[in-house]
JSON list of C-alpha atoms in Angstrom, two decimals:
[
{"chain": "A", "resi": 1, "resn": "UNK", "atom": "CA", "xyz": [0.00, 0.00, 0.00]},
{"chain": "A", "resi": 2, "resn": "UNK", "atom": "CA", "xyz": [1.15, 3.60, -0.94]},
{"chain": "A", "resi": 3, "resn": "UNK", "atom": "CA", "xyz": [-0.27, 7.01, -1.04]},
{"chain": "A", "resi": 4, "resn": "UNK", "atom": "CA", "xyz": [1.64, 9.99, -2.67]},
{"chain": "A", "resi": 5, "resn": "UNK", "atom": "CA", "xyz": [-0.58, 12.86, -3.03]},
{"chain": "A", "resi": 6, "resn": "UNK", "atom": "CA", "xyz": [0.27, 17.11, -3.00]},
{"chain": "A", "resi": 7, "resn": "UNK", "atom": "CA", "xyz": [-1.85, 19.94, -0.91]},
{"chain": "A", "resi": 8, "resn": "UNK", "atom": "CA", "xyz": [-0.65, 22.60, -3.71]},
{"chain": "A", "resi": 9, "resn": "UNK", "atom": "CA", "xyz": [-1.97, 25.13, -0.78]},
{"chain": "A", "resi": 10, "resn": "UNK", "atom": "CA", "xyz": [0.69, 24.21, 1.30]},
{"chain": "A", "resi": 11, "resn": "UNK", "atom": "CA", "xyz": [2.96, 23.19, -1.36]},
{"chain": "A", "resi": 12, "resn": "UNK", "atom": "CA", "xyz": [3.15, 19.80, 0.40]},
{"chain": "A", "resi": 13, "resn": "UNK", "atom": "CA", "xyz": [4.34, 16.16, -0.45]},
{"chain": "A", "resi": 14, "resn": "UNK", "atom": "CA", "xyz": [2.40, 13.90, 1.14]},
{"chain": "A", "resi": 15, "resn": "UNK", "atom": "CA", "xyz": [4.34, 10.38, 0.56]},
{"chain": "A", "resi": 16, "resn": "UNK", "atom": "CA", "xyz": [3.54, 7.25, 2.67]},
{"chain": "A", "resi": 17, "resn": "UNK", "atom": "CA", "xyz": [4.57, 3.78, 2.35]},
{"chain": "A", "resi": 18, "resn": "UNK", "atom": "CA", "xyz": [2.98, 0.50, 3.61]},
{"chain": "A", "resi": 19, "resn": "UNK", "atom": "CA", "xyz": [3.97, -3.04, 2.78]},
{"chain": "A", "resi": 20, "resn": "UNK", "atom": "CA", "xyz": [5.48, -3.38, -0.77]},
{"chain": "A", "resi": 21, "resn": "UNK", "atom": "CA", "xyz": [5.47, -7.06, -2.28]},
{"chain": "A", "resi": 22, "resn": "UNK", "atom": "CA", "xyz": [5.62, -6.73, -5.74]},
{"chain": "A", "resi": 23, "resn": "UNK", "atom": "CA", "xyz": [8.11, -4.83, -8.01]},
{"chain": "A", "resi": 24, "resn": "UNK", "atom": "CA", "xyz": [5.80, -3.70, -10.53]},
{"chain": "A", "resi": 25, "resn": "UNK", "atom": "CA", "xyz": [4.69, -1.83, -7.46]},
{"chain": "A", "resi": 26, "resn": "UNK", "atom": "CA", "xyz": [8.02, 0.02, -7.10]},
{"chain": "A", "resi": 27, "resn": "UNK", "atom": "CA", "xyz": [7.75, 1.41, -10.30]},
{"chain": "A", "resi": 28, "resn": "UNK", "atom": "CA", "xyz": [4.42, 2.85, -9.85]},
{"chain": "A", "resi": 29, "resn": "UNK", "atom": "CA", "xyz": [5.46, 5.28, -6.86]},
{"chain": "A", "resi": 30, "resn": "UNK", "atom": "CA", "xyz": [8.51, 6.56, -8.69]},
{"chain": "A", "resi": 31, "resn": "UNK", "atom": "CA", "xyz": [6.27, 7.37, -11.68]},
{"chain": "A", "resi": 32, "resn": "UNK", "atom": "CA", "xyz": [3.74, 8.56, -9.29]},
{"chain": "A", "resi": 33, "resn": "UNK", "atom": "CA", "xyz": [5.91, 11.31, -6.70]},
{"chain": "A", "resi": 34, "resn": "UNK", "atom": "CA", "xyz": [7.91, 12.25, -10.56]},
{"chain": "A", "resi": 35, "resn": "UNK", "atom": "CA", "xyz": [4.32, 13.32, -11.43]},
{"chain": "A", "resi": 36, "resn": "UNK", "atom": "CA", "xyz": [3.38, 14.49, -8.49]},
{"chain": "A", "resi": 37, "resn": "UNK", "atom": "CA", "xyz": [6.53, 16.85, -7.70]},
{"chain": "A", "resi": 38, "resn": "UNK", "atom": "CA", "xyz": [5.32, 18.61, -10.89]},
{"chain": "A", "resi": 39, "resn": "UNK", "atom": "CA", "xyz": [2.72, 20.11, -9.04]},
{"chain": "A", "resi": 40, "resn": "UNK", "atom": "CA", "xyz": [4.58, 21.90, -6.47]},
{"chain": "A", "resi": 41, "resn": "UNK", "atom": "CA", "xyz": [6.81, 25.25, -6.44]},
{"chain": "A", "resi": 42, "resn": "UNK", "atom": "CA", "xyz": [10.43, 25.15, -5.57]},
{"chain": "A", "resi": 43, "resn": "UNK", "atom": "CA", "xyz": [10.93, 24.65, -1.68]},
{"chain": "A", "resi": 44, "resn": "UNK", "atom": "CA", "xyz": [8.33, 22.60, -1.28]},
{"chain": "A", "resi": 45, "resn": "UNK", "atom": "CA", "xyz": [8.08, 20.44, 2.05]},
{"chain": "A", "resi": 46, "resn": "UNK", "atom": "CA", "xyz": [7.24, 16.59, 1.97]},
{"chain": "A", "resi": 47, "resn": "UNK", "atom": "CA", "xyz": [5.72, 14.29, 4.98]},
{"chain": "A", "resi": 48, "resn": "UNK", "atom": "CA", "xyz": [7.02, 10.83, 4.39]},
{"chain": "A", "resi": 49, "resn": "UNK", "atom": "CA", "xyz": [5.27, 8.32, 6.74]},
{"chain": "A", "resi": 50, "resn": "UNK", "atom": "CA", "xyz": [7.23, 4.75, 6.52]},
{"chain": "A", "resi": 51, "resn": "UNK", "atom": "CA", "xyz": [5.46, 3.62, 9.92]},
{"chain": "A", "resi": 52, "resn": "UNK", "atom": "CA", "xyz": [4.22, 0.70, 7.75]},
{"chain": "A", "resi": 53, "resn": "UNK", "atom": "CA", "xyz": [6.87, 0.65, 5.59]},
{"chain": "A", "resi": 54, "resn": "UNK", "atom": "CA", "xyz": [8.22, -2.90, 4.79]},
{"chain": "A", "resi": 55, "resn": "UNK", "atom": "CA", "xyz": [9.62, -4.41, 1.79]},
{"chain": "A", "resi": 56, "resn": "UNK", "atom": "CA", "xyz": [9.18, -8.57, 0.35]},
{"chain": "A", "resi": 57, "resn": "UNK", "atom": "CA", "xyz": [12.21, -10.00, 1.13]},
{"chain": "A", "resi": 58, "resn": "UNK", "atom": "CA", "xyz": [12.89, -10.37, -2.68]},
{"chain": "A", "resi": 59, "resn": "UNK", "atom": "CA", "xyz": [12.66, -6.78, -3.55]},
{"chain": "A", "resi": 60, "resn": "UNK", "atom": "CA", "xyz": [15.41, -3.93, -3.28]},
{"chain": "A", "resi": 61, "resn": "UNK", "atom": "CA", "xyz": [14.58, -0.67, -1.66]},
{"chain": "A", "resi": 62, "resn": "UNK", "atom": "CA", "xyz": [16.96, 1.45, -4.64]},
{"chain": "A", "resi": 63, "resn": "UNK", "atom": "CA", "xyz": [13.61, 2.62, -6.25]},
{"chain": "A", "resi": 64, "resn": "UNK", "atom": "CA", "xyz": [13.45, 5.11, -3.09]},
{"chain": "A", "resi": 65, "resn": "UNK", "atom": "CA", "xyz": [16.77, 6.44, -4.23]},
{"chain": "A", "resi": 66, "resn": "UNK", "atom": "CA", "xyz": [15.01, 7.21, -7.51]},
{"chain": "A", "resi": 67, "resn": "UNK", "atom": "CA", "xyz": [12.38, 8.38, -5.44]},
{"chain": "A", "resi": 68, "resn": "UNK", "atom": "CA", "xyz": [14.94, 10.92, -3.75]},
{"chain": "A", "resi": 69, "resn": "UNK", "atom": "CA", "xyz": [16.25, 11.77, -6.61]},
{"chain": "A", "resi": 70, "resn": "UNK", "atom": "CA", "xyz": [12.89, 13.30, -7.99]},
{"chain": "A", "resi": 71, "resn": "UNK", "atom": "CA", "xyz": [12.65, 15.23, -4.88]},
{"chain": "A", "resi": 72, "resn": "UNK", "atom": "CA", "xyz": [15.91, 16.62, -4.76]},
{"chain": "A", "resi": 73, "resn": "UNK", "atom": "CA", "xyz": [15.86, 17.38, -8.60]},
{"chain": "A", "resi": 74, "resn": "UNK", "atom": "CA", "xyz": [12.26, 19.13, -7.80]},
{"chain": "A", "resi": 75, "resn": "UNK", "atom": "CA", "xyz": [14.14, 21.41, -5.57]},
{"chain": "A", "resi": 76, "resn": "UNK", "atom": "CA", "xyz": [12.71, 20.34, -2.44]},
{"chain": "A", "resi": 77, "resn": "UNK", "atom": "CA", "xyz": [12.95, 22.11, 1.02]},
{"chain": "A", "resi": 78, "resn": "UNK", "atom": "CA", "xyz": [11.94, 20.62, 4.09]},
{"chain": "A", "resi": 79, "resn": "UNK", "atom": "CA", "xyz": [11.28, 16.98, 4.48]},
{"chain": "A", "resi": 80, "resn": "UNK", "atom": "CA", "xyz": [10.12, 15.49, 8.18]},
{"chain": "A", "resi": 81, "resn": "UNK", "atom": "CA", "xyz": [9.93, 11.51, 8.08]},
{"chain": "A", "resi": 82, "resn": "UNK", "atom": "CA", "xyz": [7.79, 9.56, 10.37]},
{"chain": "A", "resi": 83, "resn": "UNK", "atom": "CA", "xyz": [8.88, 6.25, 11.38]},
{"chain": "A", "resi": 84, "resn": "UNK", "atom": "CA", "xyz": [7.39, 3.51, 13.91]},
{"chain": "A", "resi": 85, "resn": "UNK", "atom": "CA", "xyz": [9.19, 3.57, 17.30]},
{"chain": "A", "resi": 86, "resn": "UNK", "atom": "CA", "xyz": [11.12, 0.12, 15.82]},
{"chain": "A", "resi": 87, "resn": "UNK", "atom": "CA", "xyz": [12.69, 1.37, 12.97]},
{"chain": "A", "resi": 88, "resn": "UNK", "atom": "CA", "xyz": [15.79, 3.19, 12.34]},
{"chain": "A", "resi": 89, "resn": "UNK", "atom": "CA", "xyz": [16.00, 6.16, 11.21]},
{"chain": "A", "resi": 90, "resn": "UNK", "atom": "CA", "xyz": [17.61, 5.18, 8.20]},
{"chain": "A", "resi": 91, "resn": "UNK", "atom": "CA", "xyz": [15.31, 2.97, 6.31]},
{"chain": "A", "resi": 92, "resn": "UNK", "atom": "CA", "xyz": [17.27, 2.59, 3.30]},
{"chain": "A", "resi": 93, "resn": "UNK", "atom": "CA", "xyz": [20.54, 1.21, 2.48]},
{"chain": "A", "resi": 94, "resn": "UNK", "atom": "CA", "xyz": [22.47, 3.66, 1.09]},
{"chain": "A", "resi": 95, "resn": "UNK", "atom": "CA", "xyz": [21.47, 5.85, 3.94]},
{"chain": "A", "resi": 96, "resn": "UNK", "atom": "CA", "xyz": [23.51, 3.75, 5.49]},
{"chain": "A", "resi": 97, "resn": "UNK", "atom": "CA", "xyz": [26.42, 3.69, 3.37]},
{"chain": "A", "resi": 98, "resn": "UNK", "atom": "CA", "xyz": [26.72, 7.25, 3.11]},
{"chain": "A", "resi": 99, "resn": "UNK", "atom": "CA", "xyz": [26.48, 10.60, 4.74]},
{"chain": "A", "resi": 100, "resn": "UNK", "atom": "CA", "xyz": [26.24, 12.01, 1.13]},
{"chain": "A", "resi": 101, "resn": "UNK", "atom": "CA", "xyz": [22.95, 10.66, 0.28]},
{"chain": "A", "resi": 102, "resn": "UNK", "atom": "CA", "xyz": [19.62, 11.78, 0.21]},
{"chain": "A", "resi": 103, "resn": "UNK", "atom": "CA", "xyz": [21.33, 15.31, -0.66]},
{"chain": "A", "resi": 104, "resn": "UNK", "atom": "CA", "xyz": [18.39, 17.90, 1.32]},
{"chain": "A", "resi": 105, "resn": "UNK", "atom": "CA", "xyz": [17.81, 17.09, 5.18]},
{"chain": "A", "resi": 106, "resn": "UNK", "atom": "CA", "xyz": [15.43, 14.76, 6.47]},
{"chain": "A", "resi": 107, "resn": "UNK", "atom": "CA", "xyz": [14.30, 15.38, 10.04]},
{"chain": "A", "resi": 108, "resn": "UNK", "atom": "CA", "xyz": [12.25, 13.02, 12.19]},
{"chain": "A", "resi": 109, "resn": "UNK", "atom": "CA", "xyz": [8.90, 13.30, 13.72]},
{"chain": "A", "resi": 110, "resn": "UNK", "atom": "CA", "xyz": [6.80, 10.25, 15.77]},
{"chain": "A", "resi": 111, "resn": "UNK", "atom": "CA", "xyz": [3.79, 11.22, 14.76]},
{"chain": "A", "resi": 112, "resn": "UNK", "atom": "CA", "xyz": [2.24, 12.76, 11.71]},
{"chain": "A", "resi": 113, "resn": "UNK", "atom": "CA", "xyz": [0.59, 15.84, 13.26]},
{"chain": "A", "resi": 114, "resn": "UNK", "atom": "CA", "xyz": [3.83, 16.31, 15.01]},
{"chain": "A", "resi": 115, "resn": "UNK", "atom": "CA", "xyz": [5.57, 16.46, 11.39]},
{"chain": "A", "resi": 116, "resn": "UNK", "atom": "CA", "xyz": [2.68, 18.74, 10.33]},
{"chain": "A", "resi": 117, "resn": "UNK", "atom": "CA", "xyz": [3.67, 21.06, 12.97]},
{"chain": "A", "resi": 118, "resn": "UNK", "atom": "CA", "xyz": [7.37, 20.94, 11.87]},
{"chain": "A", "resi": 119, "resn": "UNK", "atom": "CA", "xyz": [6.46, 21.82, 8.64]},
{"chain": "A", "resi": 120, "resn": "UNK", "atom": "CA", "xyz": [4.24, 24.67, 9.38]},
{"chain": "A", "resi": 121, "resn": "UNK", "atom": "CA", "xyz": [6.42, 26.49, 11.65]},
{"chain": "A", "resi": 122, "resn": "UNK", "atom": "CA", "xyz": [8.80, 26.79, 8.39]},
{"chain": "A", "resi": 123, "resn": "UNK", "atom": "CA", "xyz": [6.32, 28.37, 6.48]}
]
């Protein structure tokens, strides 16, 4: 399950991930946040909410960098991730590999109205 939608009011990325199990899936949600990014003005901000996130065990979690790359080509701003108390804040491998990569901040929130709140206050 995955949502990606935009609140062009608040030029806001709205990005959230569930359970992934099948890789024609991947492609979708790059295809979907590239089209979606279209709609916003530089700076936007983006909520991503992996509390659900999880990926089949066959699957590789690269498309987010493709994902990332959108954003960061977009000219994103502000980007506040909510995770599940479990996870890392690093979900993705190359996170992990390098301080380099994704290229704009990501803070952390544990809730999504507390990431709303983040967000706002930069506006």
């Amino acid at each position: 399950m995955h949502e990606i939608r935009v609140d062009v009011e608040k030029n806001r990325l709205y990005f959230t991930l569930g359970r992934i199990n099948q890789a024609d899936e991947l492609a979708e949600i790059v295809h979907k946040v590239q089209r979606a990014v279209h709609q916003l003005s530089r700076r936007f901000t983006c909520v991503t909410d992996l509390r659900h996130y999880a990926l089949a065990e066959d699957l590789s979690d690269n498309f987010m960098r493709l994902c990332q790359e959108a954003l960061w080509d977009s000219a994103i701003g502000r980007v506040v991730r909510v995770n599940s108390p479990e996870q890392k804040a690093a979900h993705f491998t190359y996170e992990h590999e390098s301080l380099v990569w994704p290229a704009y901040s990501v803070d952390s929130a544990p809730t999504l109205e507390e990431a709303e709140i983040l967000l706002d206050q930069a506006l």
